[in-house]
GROMACS .gro file of C-alpha atoms in nm:
model
  445
    1MET     CA    1   1.343   2.990 -12.152
    2LEU     CA    2   1.394   3.257 -11.886
    3LYS     CA    3   1.285   3.533 -12.124
    4MET     CA    4   0.958   3.349 -12.173
    5ILE     CA    5   0.898   3.296 -11.803
    6MET     CA    6   0.973   3.663 -11.730
    7PHE     CA    7   0.729   3.761 -12.006
    8ILE     CA    8   0.451   3.564 -11.833
    9LEU     CA    9   0.545   3.690 -11.486
   10TYR     CA   10   0.525   4.051 -11.605
   11LEU     CA   11   0.163   3.987 -11.701
   12PHE     CA   12   0.072   3.946 -11.330
   13PRO     CA   13   0.064   4.320 -11.247
   14MET     CA   14  -0.123   4.382 -11.573
   15CYS     CA   15  -0.411   4.167 -11.451
   16PHE     CA   16  -0.493   4.429 -11.190
   17VAL     CA   17  -0.485   4.734 -11.418
   18SER     CA   18  -0.837   4.828 -11.521
   19SER     CA   19  -0.944   4.762 -11.884
   20MET     CA   20  -0.637   4.552 -11.955
   21TYR     CA   21  -0.828   4.233 -12.042
   22TRP     CA   22  -0.765   4.231 -12.416
   23MET     CA   23  -0.412   4.359 -12.365
   24VAL     CA   24  -0.323   4.053 -12.156
   25GLN     CA   25  -0.484   3.837 -12.424
   26ASN     CA   26  -0.284   4.008 -12.702
   27PHE     CA   27   0.039   3.962 -12.509
   28LEU     CA   28  -0.034   3.591 -12.465
   29PHE     CA   29  -0.088   3.561 -12.840
   30LEU     CA   30   0.236   3.743 -12.903
   31LEU     CA   31   0.413   3.506 -12.666
   32SER     CA   32   0.266   3.203 -12.847
   33PHE     CA   33   0.405   3.326 -13.177
   34LEU     CA   34   0.743   3.411 -13.024
   35PHE     CA   35   0.754   3.059 -12.885
   36ILE     CA   36   0.674   2.909 -13.226
   37ILE     CA   37   0.972   3.098 -13.370
   38MET     CA   38   1.193   2.968 -13.087
   39ASN     CA   39   1.152   2.608 -13.204
   40MET     CA   40   1.496   2.449 -13.211
   41TYR     CA   41   1.421   2.149 -12.994
   42GLY     CA   42   1.524   1.794 -13.070
   43ASN     CA   43   1.493   1.463 -12.894
   44TYR     CA   44   1.720   1.565 -12.609
   45PHE     CA   45   1.691   1.847 -12.355
   46MET     CA   46   1.804   2.192 -12.463
   47SER     CA   47   1.782   2.542 -12.308
   48ILE     CA   48   1.885   2.379 -11.982
   49SER     CA   49   1.896   2.593 -11.670
   50TYR     CA   50   1.915   2.481 -11.308
   51TYR     CA   51   1.601   2.268 -11.296
   52PHE     CA   52   1.433   2.352 -11.624
   53GLY     CA   53   1.491   2.241 -11.978
   54CYS     CA   54   1.296   2.173 -12.291
   55ASP     CA   55   1.282   1.896 -12.546
   56LEU     CA   56   1.039   1.822 -12.828
   57ILE     CA   57   0.770   1.671 -12.604
   58SER     CA   58   0.779   1.968 -12.366
   59TYR     CA   59   0.788   2.212 -12.656
   60GLY     CA   60   0.461   2.092 -12.809
   61LEU     CA   61   0.279   2.087 -12.478
   62ILE     CA   62   0.404   2.429 -12.364
   63LEU     CA   63   0.297   2.574 -12.699
   64LEU     CA   64  -0.044   2.409 -12.655
   65SER     CA   65  -0.071   2.561 -12.305
   66LEU     CA   66   0.008   2.912 -12.430
   67TRP     CA   67  -0.234   2.876 -12.719
   68ILE     CA   68  -0.524   2.738 -12.516
   69VAL     CA   69  -0.483   2.995 -12.235
   70SER     CA   70  -0.484   3.282 -12.484
   71LEU     CA   71  -0.798   3.137 -12.647
   72MET     CA   72  -0.961   3.096 -12.305
   73LEU     CA   73  -0.954   3.473 -12.268
   74VAL     CA   74  -1.124   3.511 -12.607
   75ALA     CA   75  -1.390   3.258 -12.507
   76SER     CA   76  -1.462   3.411 -12.165
   77GLU     CA   77  -1.578   3.745 -12.291
   78SER     CA   78  -1.898   3.722 -12.085
   79ILE     CA   79  -1.687   3.744 -11.768
   80TYR     CA   80  -1.542   4.068 -11.904
   81LYS     CA   81  -1.883   4.196 -12.014
   82TYR     CA   82  -2.054   4.139 -11.679
   83ASN     CA   83  -1.738   4.234 -11.488
   84ASN     CA   84  -1.746   3.908 -11.293
   85TYR     CA   85  -1.434   3.952 -11.073
   86ILE     CA   86  -1.235   4.002 -11.388
   87ASN     CA   87  -0.898   4.088 -11.232
   88LEU     CA   88  -0.902   3.777 -11.017
   89PHE     CA   89  -1.000   3.572 -11.320
   90LEU     CA   90  -0.703   3.701 -11.519
   91PHE     CA   91  -0.470   3.647 -11.225
   92ASN     CA   92  -0.596   3.292 -11.185
   93LEU     CA   93  -0.540   3.211 -11.553
   94ILE     CA   94  -0.189   3.355 -11.564
   95LEU     CA   95  -0.100   3.168 -11.245
   96LEU     CA   96  -0.231   2.847 -11.399
   97LEU     CA   97  -0.029   2.912 -11.714
   98VAL     CA   98   0.290   2.966 -11.514
   99LEU     CA   99   0.239   2.640 -11.323
  100LEU     CA  100   0.165   2.446 -11.642
  101VAL     CA  101   0.467   2.584 -11.826
  102PHE     CA  102   0.683   2.503 -11.525
  103SER     CA  103   0.553   2.148 -11.499
  104PHE     CA  104   0.623   2.081 -11.868
  105MET     CA  105   0.969   2.236 -11.840
  106SER     CA  106   1.079   2.059 -11.521
  107MET     CA  107   1.374   1.828 -11.562
  108SER     CA  108   1.350   1.693 -11.210
  109LEU     CA  109   1.082   1.444 -11.111
  110PHE     CA  110   1.017   1.625 -10.785
  111MET     CA  111   0.979   1.965 -10.948
  112PHE     CA  112   0.741   1.810 -11.198
  113TYR     CA  113   0.540   1.658 -10.912
  114LEU     CA  114   0.528   1.993 -10.734
  115PHE     CA  115   0.394   2.193 -11.029
  116PHE     CA  116   0.174   1.902 -11.142
  117GLU     CA  117  -0.006   1.917 -10.806
  118ALA     CA  118   0.001   2.298 -10.777
  119SER     CA  119  -0.185   2.335 -11.108
  120LEU     CA  120  -0.486   2.178 -10.935
  121ILE     CA  121  -0.541   2.482 -10.716
  122PRO     CA  122  -0.612   2.749 -10.982
  123THR     CA  123  -0.831   2.495 -11.166
  124LEU     CA  124  -1.026   2.438 -10.847
  125PHE     CA  125  -1.071   2.814 -10.806
  126LEU     CA  126  -1.190   2.841 -11.166
  127ILE     CA  127  -1.459   2.580 -11.106
  128LEU     CA  128  -1.561   2.709 -10.761
  129GLY     CA  129  -1.546   3.077 -10.850
  130TRP     CA  130  -1.685   3.099 -11.202
  131GLY     CA  131  -1.880   2.773 -11.238
  132TYR     CA  132  -2.253   2.766 -11.308
  133GLN     CA  133  -2.452   2.538 -11.072
  134PRO     CA  134  -2.427   2.497 -10.692
  135GLU     CA  135  -2.305   2.138 -10.757
  136ARG     CA  136  -1.969   2.290 -10.847
  137LEU     CA  137  -1.867   2.246 -10.483
  138GLN     CA  138  -1.913   1.873 -10.516
  139ALA     CA  139  -1.727   1.875 -10.849
  140GLY     CA  140  -1.437   2.060 -10.687
  141ILE     CA  141  -1.418   1.810 -10.402
  142TYR     CA  142  -1.424   1.518 -10.648
  143LEU     CA  143  -1.143   1.677 -10.848
  144LEU     CA  144  -0.933   1.742 -10.539
  145PHE     CA  145  -0.978   1.410 -10.363
  146TYR     CA  146  -0.941   1.184 -10.667
  147THR     CA  147  -0.615   1.355 -10.756
  148LEU     CA  148  -0.472   1.401 -10.407
  149PHE     CA  149  -0.555   1.049 -10.293
  150VAL     CA  150  -0.312   0.896 -10.544
  151SER     CA  151  -0.054   1.174 -10.525
  152LEU     CA  152   0.094   1.095 -10.187
  153PRO     CA  153   0.218   0.749 -10.293
  154MET     CA  154   0.385   0.920 -10.590
  155LEU     CA  155   0.565   1.162 -10.360
  156ILE     CA  156   0.691   0.873 -10.147
  157GLY     CA  157   0.798   0.695 -10.466
  158ASN     CA  158   0.995   1.007 -10.564
  159PHE     CA  159   1.175   1.009 -10.230
  160TYR     CA  160   1.257   0.640 -10.265
  161ILE     CA  161   1.408   0.697 -10.611
  162TYR     CA  162   1.612   0.986 -10.472
  163LYS     CA  163   1.741   0.761 -10.193
  164ILE     CA  164   1.855   0.494 -10.442
  165VAL     CA  165   1.984   0.711 -10.730
  166GLY     CA  166   2.084   1.033 -10.555
  167SER     CA  167   1.919   1.241 -10.827
  168LEU     CA  168   1.574   1.296 -10.968
  169ASN     CA  169   1.686   1.434 -11.303
  170PHE     CA  170   1.491   1.270 -11.588
  171TYR     CA  171   1.801   1.256 -11.801
  172LEU     CA  172   2.002   1.067 -11.538
  173LEU     CA  173   1.714   0.841 -11.435
  174ASN     CA  174   1.700   0.699 -11.787
  175ASN     CA  175   2.015   0.498 -11.704
  176TYR     CA  176   1.835   0.314 -11.423
  177MET     CA  177   1.588   0.030 -11.437
  178PHE     CA  178   1.374  -0.023 -11.127
  179ASP     CA  179   1.217  -0.362 -11.065
  180LEU     CA  180   0.980  -0.279 -10.782
  181ASP     CA  181   0.610  -0.345 -10.827
  182ILE     CA  182   0.501  -0.105 -10.555
  183LEU     CA  183   0.714   0.178 -10.696
  184TYR     CA  184   0.557   0.122 -11.037
  185ILE     CA  185   0.205   0.135 -10.892
  186SER     CA  186   0.278   0.447 -10.686
  187LEU     CA  187   0.428   0.635 -10.983
  188VAL     CA  188   0.175   0.528 -11.244
  189MET     CA  189  -0.150   0.563 -11.048
  190ALA     CA  190  -0.115   0.940 -11.008
  191PHE     CA  191  -0.100   0.980 -11.385
  192LEU     CA  192  -0.377   0.729 -11.453
  193VAL     CA  193  -0.622   0.931 -11.242
  194LYS     CA  194  -0.512   1.249 -11.414
  195MET     CA  195  -0.550   1.103 -11.766
  196PRO     CA  196  -0.817   0.985 -11.656
  197MET     CA  197  -0.831   0.609 -11.704
  198PHE     CA  198  -1.171   0.437 -11.705
  199LEU     CA  199  -1.276   0.344 -11.346
  200VAL     CA  200  -1.102   0.651 -11.199
  201HIS     CA  201  -1.262   0.896 -11.442
  202LEU     CA  202  -1.563   1.004 -11.237
  203TRP     CA  203  -1.421   1.343 -11.140
  204LEU     CA  204  -1.380   1.451 -11.503
  205PRO     CA  205  -1.742   1.470 -11.629
  206LYS     CA  206  -1.845   1.636 -11.301
  207ALA     CA  207  -1.568   1.897 -11.324
  208HIS     CA  208  -1.646   1.965 -11.692
  209VAL     CA  209  -2.018   2.007 -11.648
  210GLU     CA  210  -1.979   2.247 -11.356
  211ALA     CA  211  -1.681   2.446 -11.490
  212PRO     CA  212  -1.712   2.770 -11.690
  213VAL     CA  213  -1.604   2.751 -12.054
  214SER     CA  214  -1.246   2.851 -11.966
  215GLY     CA  215  -1.232   2.577 -11.703
  216SER     CA  216  -1.351   2.316 -11.952
  217MET     CA  217  -1.101   2.434 -12.210
  218ILE     CA  218  -0.804   2.412 -11.976
  219LEU     CA  219  -0.919   2.078 -11.833
  220ALA     CA  220  -0.968   1.913 -12.171
  221GLY     CA  221  -0.683   2.096 -12.340
  222ILE     CA  222  -0.399   2.074 -12.089
  223MET     CA  223  -0.480   1.908 -11.757
  224LEU     CA  224  -0.549   1.567 -11.911
  225LYS     CA  225  -0.222   1.594 -12.100
  226LEU     CA  226  -0.026   1.631 -11.777
  227GLY     CA  227  -0.103   1.267 -11.701
  228GLY     CA  228   0.011   1.148 -12.042
  229TYR     CA  229   0.325   1.361 -12.024
  230GLY     CA  230   0.411   1.224 -11.680
  231LEU     CA  231   0.375   0.867 -11.807
  232LEU     CA  232   0.597   0.947 -12.106
  233ARG     CA  233   0.864   1.064 -11.863
  234VAL     CA  234   0.850   0.791 -11.598
  235MET     CA  235   0.794   0.489 -11.824
  236TYR     CA  236   1.166   0.496 -11.909
  237PHE     CA  237   1.290   0.370 -11.577
  238ILE     CA  238   1.001   0.141 -11.481
  239GLN     CA  239   0.970  -0.048 -11.808
  240ASN     CA  240   1.070  -0.380 -11.653
  241VAL     CA  241   0.767  -0.381 -11.425
  242GLY     CA  242   0.566  -0.234 -11.710
  243LEU     CA  243   0.614  -0.555 -11.906
  244LYS     CA  244   0.423  -0.735 -11.630
  245PHE     CA  245   0.147  -0.484 -11.554
  246ASN     CA  246   0.085  -0.270 -11.861
  247LEU     CA  247  -0.148  -0.533 -11.996
  248VAL     CA  248  -0.395  -0.453 -11.715
  249TRP     CA  249  -0.415  -0.082 -11.797
  250ILE     CA  250  -0.445  -0.147 -12.171
  251SER     CA  251  -0.732  -0.392 -12.117
  252ILE     CA  252  -0.915  -0.156 -11.880
  253SER     CA  253  -0.869   0.137 -12.118
  254LEU     CA  254  -0.988  -0.042 -12.431
  255VAL     CA  255  -1.292  -0.206 -12.270
  256GLY     CA  256  -1.361   0.117 -12.079
  257GLY     CA  257  -1.335   0.320 -12.399
  258VAL     CA  258  -1.609   0.112 -12.559
  259MET     CA  259  -1.831   0.137 -12.251
  260ILE     CA  260  -1.781   0.513 -12.233
  261SER     CA  261  -1.873   0.535 -12.602
  262PHE     CA  262  -2.204   0.364 -12.524
  263LEU     CA  263  -2.251   0.613 -12.245
  264CYS     CA  264  -2.188   0.901 -12.488
  265ILE     CA  265  -2.460   0.782 -12.724
  266ARG     CA  266  -2.723   0.825 -12.452
  267GLN     CA  267  -2.613   1.165 -12.319
  268THR     CA  268  -2.852   1.458 -12.347
  269ASP     CA  269  -2.615   1.718 -12.198
  270LEU     CA  270  -2.382   1.849 -12.470
  271LYS     CA  271  -2.099   1.923 -12.230
  272ALA     CA  272  -2.120   1.583 -12.061
  273LEU     CA  273  -2.110   1.414 -12.402
  274ILE     CA  274  -1.785   1.589 -12.499
  275ALA     CA  275  -1.639   1.528 -12.151
  276TYR     CA  276  -1.708   1.153 -12.174
  277SER     CA  277  -1.568   1.141 -12.526
  278SER     CA  278  -1.244   1.282 -12.378
  279VAL     CA  279  -1.226   0.978 -12.151
  280ALA     CA  280  -1.264   0.747 -12.452
  281HIS     CA  281  -0.991   0.934 -12.646
  282MET     CA  282  -0.753   0.936 -12.352
  283GLY     CA  283  -0.819   0.563 -12.311
  284ILE     CA  284  -0.671   0.494 -12.653
  285VAL     CA  285  -0.381   0.734 -12.582
  286LEU     CA  286  -0.307   0.547 -12.260
  287SER     CA  287  -0.319   0.209 -12.434
  288GLY     CA  288  -0.074   0.326 -12.699
  289LEU     CA  289   0.159   0.467 -12.435
  290MET     CA  290   0.151   0.145 -12.235
  291THR     CA  291   0.260  -0.070 -12.531
  292MET     CA  292   0.597   0.108 -12.484
  293MET     CA  293   0.668   0.097 -12.858
  294PHE     CA  294   0.801   0.405 -13.033
  295MET     CA  295   0.497   0.417 -13.258
  296GLY     CA  296   0.264   0.404 -12.958
  297VAL     CA  297   0.451   0.681 -12.777
  298SER     CA  298   0.466   0.913 -13.077
  299GLY     CA  299   0.103   0.842 -13.165
  300SER     CA  300  -0.012   0.916 -12.813
  301TYR     CA  301   0.182   1.242 -12.814
  302SER     CA  302   0.026   1.361 -13.139
  303LEU     CA  303  -0.324   1.254 -13.032
  304MET     CA  304  -0.276   1.442 -12.704
  305ILE     CA  305  -0.203   1.765 -12.891
  306ALA     CA  306  -0.483   1.703 -13.141
  307HIS     CA  307  -0.736   1.623 -12.871
  308GLY     CA  308  -0.634   1.935 -12.679
  309LEU     CA  309  -0.728   2.159 -12.971
  310CYS     CA  310  -1.033   1.963 -13.086
  311SER     CA  311  -1.199   1.909 -12.749
  312SER     CA  312  -1.136   2.267 -12.647
  313GLY     CA  313  -1.299   2.389 -12.968
  314LEU     CA  314  -1.606   2.172 -12.909
  315PHE     CA  315  -1.646   2.313 -12.558
  316CYS     CA  316  -1.634   2.663 -12.709
  317LEU     CA  317  -1.911   2.568 -12.950
  318VAL     CA  318  -2.128   2.437 -12.669
  319ASN     CA  319  -2.067   2.759 -12.478
  320ILE     CA  320  -2.167   2.969 -12.779
  321SER     CA  321  -2.500   2.782 -12.793
  322TYR     CA  322  -2.536   2.803 -12.417
  323GLU     CA  323  -2.496   3.182 -12.418
  324ARG     CA  324  -2.776   3.211 -12.677
  325LEU     CA  325  -3.022   2.952 -12.540
  326GLY     CA  326  -2.939   2.931 -12.169
  327SER     CA  327  -2.929   2.553 -12.179
  328ARG     CA  328  -2.691   2.272 -12.271
  329SER     CA  329  -2.962   2.010 -12.318
  330LEU     CA  330  -2.985   1.840 -12.657
  331LEU     CA  331  -3.363   1.868 -12.630
  332ILE     CA  332  -3.339   2.248 -12.649
  333ASN     CA  333  -3.021   2.276 -12.859
  334LYS     CA  334  -3.174   2.113 -13.165
  335GLY     CA  335  -3.226   2.246 -13.514
  336LEU     CA  336  -2.941   2.492 -13.466
  337LEU     CA  337  -2.890   2.485 -13.842
  338ASN     CA  338  -3.195   2.711 -13.869
  339PHE     CA  339  -3.107   2.916 -13.564
  340MET     CA  340  -2.736   2.982 -13.629
  341PRO     CA  341  -2.674   2.881 -13.991
  342SER     CA  342  -2.310   2.990 -14.015
  343MET     CA  343  -2.215   2.812 -13.690
  344ALA     CA  344  -2.315   2.476 -13.839
  345LEU     CA  345  -1.998   2.475 -14.051
  346TRP     CA  346  -1.786   2.497 -13.736
  347TRP     CA  347  -1.992   2.227 -13.566
  348PHE     CA  348  -1.925   2.009 -13.868
  349LEU     CA  349  -1.553   2.083 -13.891
  350LEU     CA  350  -1.483   2.024 -13.522
  351SER     CA  351  -1.707   1.717 -13.503
  352SER     CA  352  -1.530   1.562 -13.801
  353SER     CA  353  -1.198   1.634 -13.630
  354ASN     CA  354  -1.331   1.462 -13.319
  355MET     CA  355  -1.403   1.144 -13.515
  356ALA     CA  356  -1.054   1.155 -13.671
  357ALA     CA  357  -1.138   1.246 -14.027
  358PRO     CA  358  -0.851   1.345 -14.258
  359PRO     CA  359  -0.665   1.582 -14.279
  360THR     CA  360  -0.667   1.630 -13.901
  361LEU     CA  361  -0.388   1.549 -13.660
  362ASN     CA  362  -0.635   1.319 -13.477
  363LEU     CA  363  -0.626   1.082 -13.774
  364LEU     CA  364  -0.248   1.063 -13.771
  365GLY     CA  365  -0.243   0.995 -13.396
  366GLU     CA  366  -0.512   0.728 -13.419
  367ILE     CA  367  -0.342   0.548 -13.710
  368PHE     CA  368  -0.018   0.532 -13.511
  369LEU     CA  369  -0.198   0.418 -13.197
  370ILE     CA  370  -0.405   0.151 -13.371
  371ASN     CA  371  -0.089   0.019 -13.539
  372SER     CA  372   0.101   0.001 -13.214
  373ILE     CA  373  -0.183  -0.156 -13.013
  374ILE     CA  374  -0.257  -0.422 -13.277
  375SER     CA  375   0.110  -0.509 -13.313
  376TRP     CA  376   0.118  -0.545 -12.934
  377SER     CA  377  -0.170  -0.796 -12.938
  378TRP     CA  378  -0.406  -0.921 -13.208
  379LEU     CA  379  -0.683  -0.964 -12.952
  380SER     CA  380  -0.715  -0.590 -12.911
  381MET     CA  381  -0.856  -0.562 -13.265
  382LEU     CA  382  -1.210  -0.633 -13.147
  383MET     CA  383  -1.223  -0.352 -12.890
  384LEU     CA  384  -1.031  -0.110 -13.112
  385SER     CA  385  -1.271  -0.156 -13.402
  386LEU     CA  386  -1.569  -0.104 -13.171
  387LEU     CA  387  -1.402   0.202 -13.019
  388SER     CA  388  -1.337   0.360 -13.360
  389PHE     CA  389  -1.686   0.282 -13.483
  390PHE     CA  390  -1.867   0.416 -13.180
  391SER     CA  391  -1.650   0.726 -13.157
  392ALA     CA  392  -1.776   0.812 -13.506
  393ALA     CA  393  -2.129   0.715 -13.396
  394TYR     CA  394  -2.154   0.945 -13.094
  395THR     CA  395  -1.989   1.233 -13.277
  396LEU     CA  396  -2.240   1.196 -13.558
  397TYR     CA  397  -2.516   1.181 -13.297
  398LEU     CA  398  -2.386   1.503 -13.139
  399TYR     CA  399  -2.374   1.680 -13.476
  400SER     CA  400  -2.699   1.558 -13.630
  401TYR     CA  401  -2.914   1.597 -13.320
  402SER     CA  402  -2.785   1.946 -13.244
  403GLN     CA  403  -2.800   2.079 -13.601
  404HIS     CA  404  -3.100   1.911 -13.762
  405GLY     CA  405  -3.469   1.890 -13.679
  406LYS     CA  406  -3.723   2.153 -13.579
  407PHE     CA  407  -3.578   2.410 -13.342
  408PHE     CA  408  -3.721   2.469 -12.997
  409SER     CA  409  -4.022   2.702 -13.011
  410GLY     CA  410  -3.908   2.911 -12.714
  411ILE     CA  411  -3.614   3.078 -12.894
  412TYR     CA  412  -3.587   3.368 -13.137
  413SER     CA  413  -3.595   3.312 -13.510
  414SER     CA  414  -3.222   3.339 -13.575
  415SER     CA  415  -2.893   3.454 -13.428
  416ASN     CA  416  -2.559   3.529 -13.580
  417GLY     CA  417  -2.220   3.449 -13.433
  418LEU     CA  418  -1.982   3.729 -13.343
  419VAL     CA  419  -1.651   3.777 -13.523
  420ARG     CA  420  -1.479   3.697 -13.194
  421GLU     CA  421  -1.646   3.355 -13.188
  422TYR     CA  422  -1.557   3.270 -13.546
  423LEU     CA  423  -1.198   3.371 -13.481
  424LEU     CA  424  -1.194   3.157 -13.168
  425LEU     CA  425  -1.318   2.849 -13.355
  426PHE     CA  426  -1.085   2.913 -13.648
  427LEU     CA  427  -0.786   2.927 -13.414
  428HIS     CA  428  -0.883   2.587 -13.273
  429TRP     CA  429  -0.950   2.419 -13.604
  430PHE     CA  430  -0.678   2.566 -13.824
  431PRO     CA  431  -0.370   2.449 -13.626
  432LEU     CA  432  -0.533   2.108 -13.591
  433ASN     CA  433  -0.541   2.065 -13.969
  434LEU     CA  434  -0.221   2.256 -14.039
  435LEU     CA  435  -0.005   2.047 -13.807
  436ILE     CA  436  -0.049   1.741 -14.028
  437LEU     CA  437   0.196   1.915 -14.266
  438LYS     CA  438   0.455   1.918 -13.988
  439SER     CA  439   0.373   1.569 -13.873
  440ASP     CA  440   0.739   1.473 -13.823
  441MET     CA  441   0.744   1.709 -13.526
  442CYS     CA  442   0.406   1.606 -13.390
  443THR     CA  443   0.504   1.239 -13.395
  444LEU     CA  444   0.849   1.294 -13.242
  445PHE     CA  445   1.034   1.185 -13.555
   0.00000   0.00000   0.00000
């Protein structure tokens, strides 16, 4: 693992060399492929060093981080073109990548907490520094305060565990079973806000709408997964209390998912629609995780990876339209089939992935999750069926309203995509549909 970390650290000086933008991007791609070749991870920690190690769950999420960050550089070409503080931008992204890789590799609960919180700072800078509207200040404050407000209890919970056990190593903590309600609440709440669960999700749409495309990609692709990953790790030693309380989170998530789906159907801002759909998807991931069955855990893991690629790709598509039309409103972004004919295929492919059509990884994750949630309780069938139906409904709404109809009279007759953009969308969509062939790894079998 050290060779990988050193590789990323050596990219820091490169950020400040002039005209090195695509070089950094190429190196990140190279690193992604090297990391794919390094796959020898099983269900227990390997490559263990002092505080860092890697197992299958970490492996998938680190690979996702590398992949999404390298694609963020492809998507943010306008920052390069207009020379918008480009060196700082690169530095920020590499710093964020380092913190994310560290948080997925941490074997100690405290180290995980440290990097989990530190990754907020570069994200905040992304939104404040390269965002679009003046409201980005408010979005940044929402992001910071929602997350920090629930993080302090988690830190205190960590110290308490250390006092009792004498270690914060995940591997050693699995032998313990804590029966404290307040410890459970303090550990779980931090991850629920990060997921985000319905009722504490308000920071997410704000952050997405104000963030630049790279900010949206990293938020949807990786930051939401930090919450799910944290829950996967801490659920081991608080399962006793989980049997009492998990029911609450599952109910909130399923009902909230349906309500968010209704909210999606009446959105006119493309970016807000995709951001809210993330909340609905993460709601079902959270429900599956909270059933604490193996099928729920493996399904939530595979849906996390699938959603990371799919949501990120959709944000890229919205950005491509935004760069051409200068607006994200559905009232102006209509009839794009006439305006950008070849982009409609990518809209279709990524929208169908978003509504879990075969052969995407989303379908596999959702089948596992629906199985686990229904076997947990028959009553959840009602909300799950509504959730699945409306997730298809708002995705169809997004696709048909943006592609069909008469296009807005204020735009040029037609516009072609660049090769860079097609490559970017291909690299989101292709792994999403290819990973179904390696589904034993994606579902932790």
